[in-house]
Coordinates of C-alpha atoms in Angstrom, one line a residue:
M1 CA 101.2 159.6 108.5
V2 CA 104.5 157.8 108.7
L3 CA 104.4 154.5 110.6
D4 CA 107.0 151.8 111.3
G5 CA 106.6 149.4 108.3
H6 CA 108.3 146.5 110.2
H7 CA 105.4 146.3 112.7
P8 CA 102.8 143.6 112.0
D9 CA 100.0 145.9 113.0
T10 CA 101.1 148.5 110.5
I11 CA 101.2 145.9 107.8
A12 CA 97.7 144.8 108.6
R13 CA 96.5 148.4 108.6
A14 CA 98.1 149.0 105.2
A15 CA 96.5 145.9 103.8
D16 CA 93.1 147.0 105.0
A17 CA 93.6 150.4 103.5
L18 CA 94.5 148.9 100.1
A19 CA 91.5 146.6 100.2
Q20 CA 89.3 149.8 100.7
G21 CA 90.8 151.3 97.6
Q22 CA 93.2 153.7 99.4
L23 CA 96.8 154.6 98.5
I24 CA 99.8 154.0 100.7
G25 CA 103.5 154.8 100.6
L26 CA 105.5 151.6 100.2
P27 CA 109.3 151.1 100.7
T28 CA 111.2 149.0 98.2
E29 CA 114.9 148.5 97.7
T30 CA 114.9 150.9 94.7
V31 CA 112.7 153.9 95.6
Y32 CA 109.5 154.4 97.6
G33 CA 106.3 153.7 95.7
L34 CA 102.7 155.1 95.8
A35 CA 100.8 151.8 95.9
A36 CA 97.3 150.7 95.2
D37 CA 95.5 147.4 94.4
A38 CA 96.5 146.9 90.7
D39 CA 93.1 145.3 89.9
N40 CA 91.1 148.2 91.3
P41 CA 90.6 150.7 88.5
S42 CA 89.3 153.4 90.8
A43 CA 92.3 153.0 93.2
V44 CA 94.8 153.1 90.3
A45 CA 93.1 156.2 88.9
H46 CA 93.8 157.8 92.3
I47 CA 97.5 157.1 91.8
F48 CA 97.5 159.0 88.5
A49 CA 95.5 161.9 90.0
A50 CA 97.8 162.2 93.1
K51 CA 100.9 162.2 91.0
G52 CA 99.6 164.3 88.1
R53 CA 100.6 161.4 85.8
P54 CA 99.2 160.9 82.3
A55 CA 96.7 158.0 82.3
D56 CA 98.4 156.3 79.3
H57 CA 101.8 156.1 81.2
P58 CA 101.9 152.5 82.5
L59 CA 102.6 151.5 86.1
I60 CA 104.8 148.6 87.3
V61 CA 102.9 146.0 89.3
H62 CA 104.7 144.5 92.3
V63 CA 104.0 140.9 93.2
A64 CA 104.9 138.6 96.1
D65 CA 107.8 136.2 96.1
A66 CA 106.9 132.7 94.8
Q67 CA 107.2 131.0 98.2
G68 CA 108.4 127.5 97.9
H69 CA 108.4 127.6 94.1
P70 CA 111.7 129.1 92.9
Q71 CA 111.5 127.4 89.5
G72 CA 108.2 128.9 88.4
P73 CA 106.0 132.0 88.6
S74 CA 103.9 132.7 91.7
A75 CA 100.2 132.7 91.7
A76 CA 100.3 136.4 91.3
M77 CA 102.5 136.1 88.2
A78 CA 100.0 133.6 86.8
H79 CA 97.2 136.1 87.5
Y80 CA 98.8 138.9 85.5
A81 CA 100.9 137.3 82.8
Q82 CA 99.5 135.5 79.8
A83 CA 102.8 133.8 79.2
V84 CA 106.1 133.5 81.1
P85 CA 108.7 132.6 78.5
V86 CA 111.9 130.7 79.4
F87 CA 114.0 133.9 79.5
A88 CA 111.6 135.3 82.1
Q89 CA 111.7 132.1 84.2
Q90 CA 115.5 132.2 84.2
L91 CA 115.6 135.9 85.2
I92 CA 113.1 135.4 87.9
E93 CA 115.2 132.6 89.4
A94 CA 118.4 134.7 89.2
F95 CA 117.2 138.1 90.3
W96 CA 113.9 138.0 92.1
P97 CA 113.2 139.3 94.6
G98 CA 115.2 142.2 93.3
P99 CA 115.4 145.4 91.2
L100 CA 114.3 143.9 87.8
T101 CA 111.0 144.6 86.0
L102 CA 109.9 142.2 83.3
I103 CA 107.6 143.3 80.5
L104 CA 105.3 140.4 79.6
P105 CA 102.1 139.8 77.7
C106 CA 99.2 140.6 79.9
R107 CA 96.2 138.5 80.4
P108 CA 93.3 140.1 78.5
G109 CA 91.2 142.4 80.7
I110 CA 93.5 142.2 83.7
A111 CA 94.8 145.4 85.4
Q112 CA 94.1 147.5 82.4
A113 CA 94.2 150.8 84.3
A114 CA 97.8 149.9 85.3
T115 CA 98.9 148.9 81.8
G116 CA 98.1 152.2 80.2
G117 CA 95.8 150.3 77.7
Q118 CA 98.7 148.1 76.4
A119 CA 98.7 144.4 75.8
T120 CA 101.8 144.1 78.1
I121 CA 102.4 144.5 81.8
G122 CA 105.4 145.3 83.9
L123 CA 105.9 143.0 86.8
R124 CA 108.5 143.1 89.6
C125 CA 109.1 141.3 92.9
P126 CA 110.7 143.7 95.3
A127 CA 113.4 142.6 97.7
H128 CA 112.5 145.0 100.6
P129 CA 111.2 143.0 103.6
V130 CA 108.4 145.5 104.3
A131 CA 107.2 145.3 100.7
Q132 CA 107.2 141.6 100.8
A133 CA 105.4 141.4 104.2
L134 CA 102.7 143.7 102.8
L135 CA 102.4 141.7 99.5
Q136 CA 102.1 138.5 101.4
A137 CA 99.4 140.0 103.6
C138 CA 97.5 141.2 100.6
L139 CA 97.6 137.7 99.0
Q140 CA 96.1 136.2 102.2
R141 CA 93.1 138.4 102.1
Q142 CA 89.7 137.2 100.8
P143 CA 89.5 138.0 98.0
P144 CA 93.2 138.3 97.4
I145 CA 95.0 141.4 96.3
W146 CA 97.2 139.9 93.7
G147 CA 99.6 142.8 93.2
L148 CA 100.3 146.4 93.9
A149 CA 100.7 149.1 91.2
A150 CA 103.3 151.3 92.7
P151 CA 105.1 154.0 90.7
S152 CA 107.5 156.3 92.6
A153 CA 105.8 158.2 95.4
N154 CA 106.5 161.7 94.0
K155 CA 104.8 164.2 91.7
F156 CA 105.1 163.2 88.1
G157 CA 108.5 163.9 86.6
R158 CA 110.1 165.0 89.8
I159 CA 112.8 163.5 92.0
S160 CA 112.0 160.0 93.2
P161 CA 111.8 159.5 97.0
T162 CA 114.3 157.2 98.9
T163 CA 113.0 157.8 102.5
A164 CA 109.6 157.9 104.1
A165 CA 110.1 161.6 104.9
H166 CA 110.5 162.3 101.2
V167 CA 107.1 160.7 100.5
A168 CA 105.4 162.6 103.4
S169 CA 106.8 165.9 102.1
E170 CA 105.2 165.2 98.7
F171 CA 101.8 164.0 99.8
G172 CA 101.2 165.2 103.4
D173 CA 100.0 163.5 106.6
D174 CA 96.8 162.0 105.1
L175 CA 98.8 159.3 103.2
L176 CA 99.8 156.3 105.2
V177 CA 103.5 155.7 104.6
L178 CA 105.3 152.6 105.7
D179 CA 108.7 153.5 106.9
G180 CA 111.3 150.9 105.8
G181 CA 114.4 153.1 106.1
A182 CA 116.5 154.5 103.3
C183 CA 116.3 152.6 100.0
A184 CA 119.3 150.3 99.5
V185 CA 119.6 150.7 95.7
G186 CA 118.3 154.3 95.3
I187 CA 117.4 154.3 91.7
E188 CA 114.5 152.6 89.8
S189 CA 114.6 149.0 88.6
T190 CA 116.1 147.7 85.4
I191 CA 113.3 147.1 82.8
I192 CA 113.5 144.3 80.3
D193 CA 111.0 143.7 77.6
L194 CA 110.3 140.0 77.1
S195 CA 107.0 140.4 75.3
R196 CA 108.1 139.7 71.7
D197 CA 107.8 136.4 69.9
D198 CA 110.4 133.7 70.3
G199 CA 113.5 134.4 68.3
F200 CA 113.8 138.0 69.2
P201 CA 116.3 139.0 71.9
P202 CA 115.0 140.8 75.0
R203 CA 115.1 144.6 75.0
L204 CA 116.6 146.8 77.7
L205 CA 114.0 149.6 78.1
R206 CA 115.5 151.2 81.3
P207 CA 118.9 150.7 82.8
G208 CA 119.2 150.0 86.5
H209 CA 121.2 148.2 89.2
I210 CA 121.0 144.9 87.2
T211 CA 123.2 145.4 84.1
P212 CA 122.8 144.0 80.6
E213 CA 126.0 142.0 81.1
Q214 CA 124.4 140.3 84.2
I215 CA 121.3 139.5 82.3
A216 CA 123.3 138.0 79.4
T217 CA 125.2 135.8 81.8
V218 CA 121.9 134.3 82.9
I219 CA 120.0 133.9 79.6
G220 CA 123.0 133.6 77.2
V221 CA 121.8 136.6 75.1
M222 CA 122.8 140.3 75.3
P223 CA 119.6 142.4 75.5
E224 CA 119.1 145.0 72.8
I225 CA 119.5 148.5 74.2
Q226 CA 116.7 150.7 72.9
N227 CA 113.8 152.9 74.0
S228 CA 111.8 153.0 70.7
G229 CA 111.1 150.9 67.6
G230 CA 107.7 149.6 68.8
A231 CA 108.8 148.8 72.3
P232 CA 106.0 149.0 75.0
R233 CA 105.6 152.3 76.9
V234 CA 107.3 151.9 80.3
S235 CA 107.8 153.9 83.5
G236 CA 110.6 156.4 83.5
S237 CA 111.2 156.6 79.8
L238 CA 110.3 160.2 79.1
D239 CA 113.1 162.6 78.2
A240 CA 112.3 164.8 81.2
H241 CA 112.1 162.8 84.5
Y242 CA 113.6 162.5 88.0
A243 CA 114.0 166.3 87.9
P244 CA 114.5 169.1 90.5
L245 CA 112.6 172.3 90.2
T246 CA 115.8 174.2 90.4
P247 CA 117.7 174.5 87.1
M248 CA 120.4 171.9 86.9
R249 CA 123.7 172.2 85.0
V250 CA 126.0 169.2 84.4
V251 CA 129.6 170.3 84.2
A252 CA 132.8 168.4 83.3
T253 CA 135.2 167.9 86.2
A254 CA 137.8 170.0 84.5
Q255 CA 135.4 173.0 84.2
L256 CA 134.1 173.0 87.7
D257 CA 136.6 175.6 88.9
A258 CA 135.8 178.0 86.1
V259 CA 132.0 177.6 86.3
S260 CA 132.1 178.0 90.1
H261 CA 134.2 181.1 89.8
E262 CA 131.8 182.6 87.3
L263 CA 128.8 182.0 89.6
Q264 CA 130.7 183.3 92.7
T265 CA 131.7 186.4 90.8
R266 CA 128.1 187.4 90.2
D267 CA 127.0 186.3 93.7
A268 CA 124.7 183.5 92.3
R269 CA 123.5 181.1 94.9
F270 CA 124.4 177.6 93.6
G271 CA 124.4 174.1 95.0
L272 CA 127.1 171.6 93.9
L273 CA 126.8 167.9 93.7
A274 CA 130.3 166.3 93.3
Y275 CA 132.3 163.1 93.8
S276 CA 135.8 164.4 93.2
L277 CA 138.1 166.3 95.6
L278 CA 137.4 170.0 94.9
P279 CA 139.7 172.9 94.4
V280 CA 139.9 175.1 97.5
G281 CA 138.4 178.1 95.8
I282 CA 135.0 176.5 95.1
R283 CA 132.5 177.9 97.6
P284 CA 129.0 176.7 96.8
H285 CA 126.0 177.8 98.9
A286 CA 125.3 174.1 99.5
L287 CA 127.6 171.1 98.8
R288 CA 126.7 167.4 98.6
Q289 CA 129.6 165.1 98.1
L290 CA 128.9 161.6 97.0
S291 CA 131.0 158.5 96.5
S292 CA 133.0 157.9 93.4
E293 CA 131.7 154.3 93.3
P294 CA 128.7 154.1 91.0
E295 CA 126.5 151.9 93.3
D296 CA 127.1 154.1 96.3
Y297 CA 126.6 157.2 94.2
A298 CA 123.3 155.9 92.9
R299 CA 122.1 155.2 96.5
G300 CA 122.6 158.8 97.5
L301 CA 121.7 160.6 94.2
Y302 CA 118.0 161.4 94.7
A303 CA 118.4 162.4 98.4
A304 CA 121.3 164.8 97.4
L305 CA 119.3 166.3 94.6
R306 CA 116.3 166.9 96.9
E307 CA 118.5 168.6 99.5
L308 CA 120.0 170.9 96.9
D309 CA 116.6 171.6 95.3
Q310 CA 115.3 172.8 98.7
A311 CA 118.3 174.9 99.7
G312 CA 117.3 178.1 97.9
N313 CA 119.8 177.8 95.0
E314 CA 119.5 179.6 91.7
V315 CA 121.1 176.6 90.0
I316 CA 122.4 173.2 90.8
V317 CA 125.8 172.4 89.4
V318 CA 126.4 168.6 89.0
E319 CA 129.9 167.2 88.3
A320 CA 129.6 165.1 85.2
I321 CA 129.9 161.4 86.0
P322 CA 132.4 159.1 84.3
D323 CA 131.5 157.8 80.8
A324 CA 131.7 154.1 81.7
P325 CA 129.3 151.2 81.4
E326 CA 129.1 150.8 85.2
W327 CA 127.7 154.3 85.4
A328 CA 125.0 153.8 82.7
A329 CA 122.0 153.7 85.0
V330 CA 123.1 156.9 86.8
A331 CA 123.8 158.6 83.5
D332 CA 120.3 157.8 82.3
R333 CA 118.8 159.4 85.4
M334 CA 121.1 162.4 85.3
R335 CA 120.3 163.1 81.6
R336 CA 116.5 163.0 82.3
A337 CA 116.9 165.1 85.4
A338 CA 118.8 167.8 83.6
C339 CA 116.2 167.8 80.8
G340 CA 113.3 168.3 83.1
S341 CA 114.9 170.6 85.7
G342 CA 113.8 174.2 86.3
T343 CA 110.2 173.7 85.1
A344 CA 107.4 174.3 87.6

């Protein structure tokens, strides 16, 4: 069921459900999450089962804001992280609450179901007021719920949800979903690996709203950009992810007219996701027009792909986005979506 996440009674109800080992749908500024008590192995196992997610694929743990302690980690951070290096402290002060996940050494024996059996853990402090209200309510329980494991609230590999209705469509009425409105960022958090020994630069494991340049401004070091070479496994790093069931085809702007004409000639039902002004002759079965600004485009991307995926199309044609640094996070999601599309 979908309930108003801003209502105190709903927050209390959700905290009770989490304490009982249940799952809930949680709004964040990035995407909606499927949340459980990160320290409850049975509850975390329910996340993997509900999503159809491999058990060795780690989950990000969401923690409450460090109320009154902006210079240091919260009690929840201290519960999960074995060490919080200087770079992490600087990034927490600059970007938390916000769409940045930090990979840190995990305390031995803590939240092992959520870490995928690794010695590292991904921690994030979400900026959404509903998420923060719930996390604070969880901390106030006895015993406390220190953090919530919360991957995106969708079936594994499919399009991430950015509204409460998206979550309900994935999991039905039995799941309690806190409605916090449409997500303000719309794509998943930036992930930075800070688990290596001193002397090694941080590694960017997933691009997001917070850019490498912004991170370098804070810590004085440009992160390495890589997804392999001994880096920890992290969420959203598979080649196929964020994908519609409908086959998806990315087409250069200059080729849109020719590709559309070919599809129209053979009466193929196709959806089109575009940001440019289109030639008059292009007549898709369904059209979703997004902004040409990368942050606005990212905010609407998943909702647009969901709509086109559900519109009875044979193929989704996506206008290729610009090859520019400010589009890197969207380009990452688009590449993975195209790779995973069209597979049931």
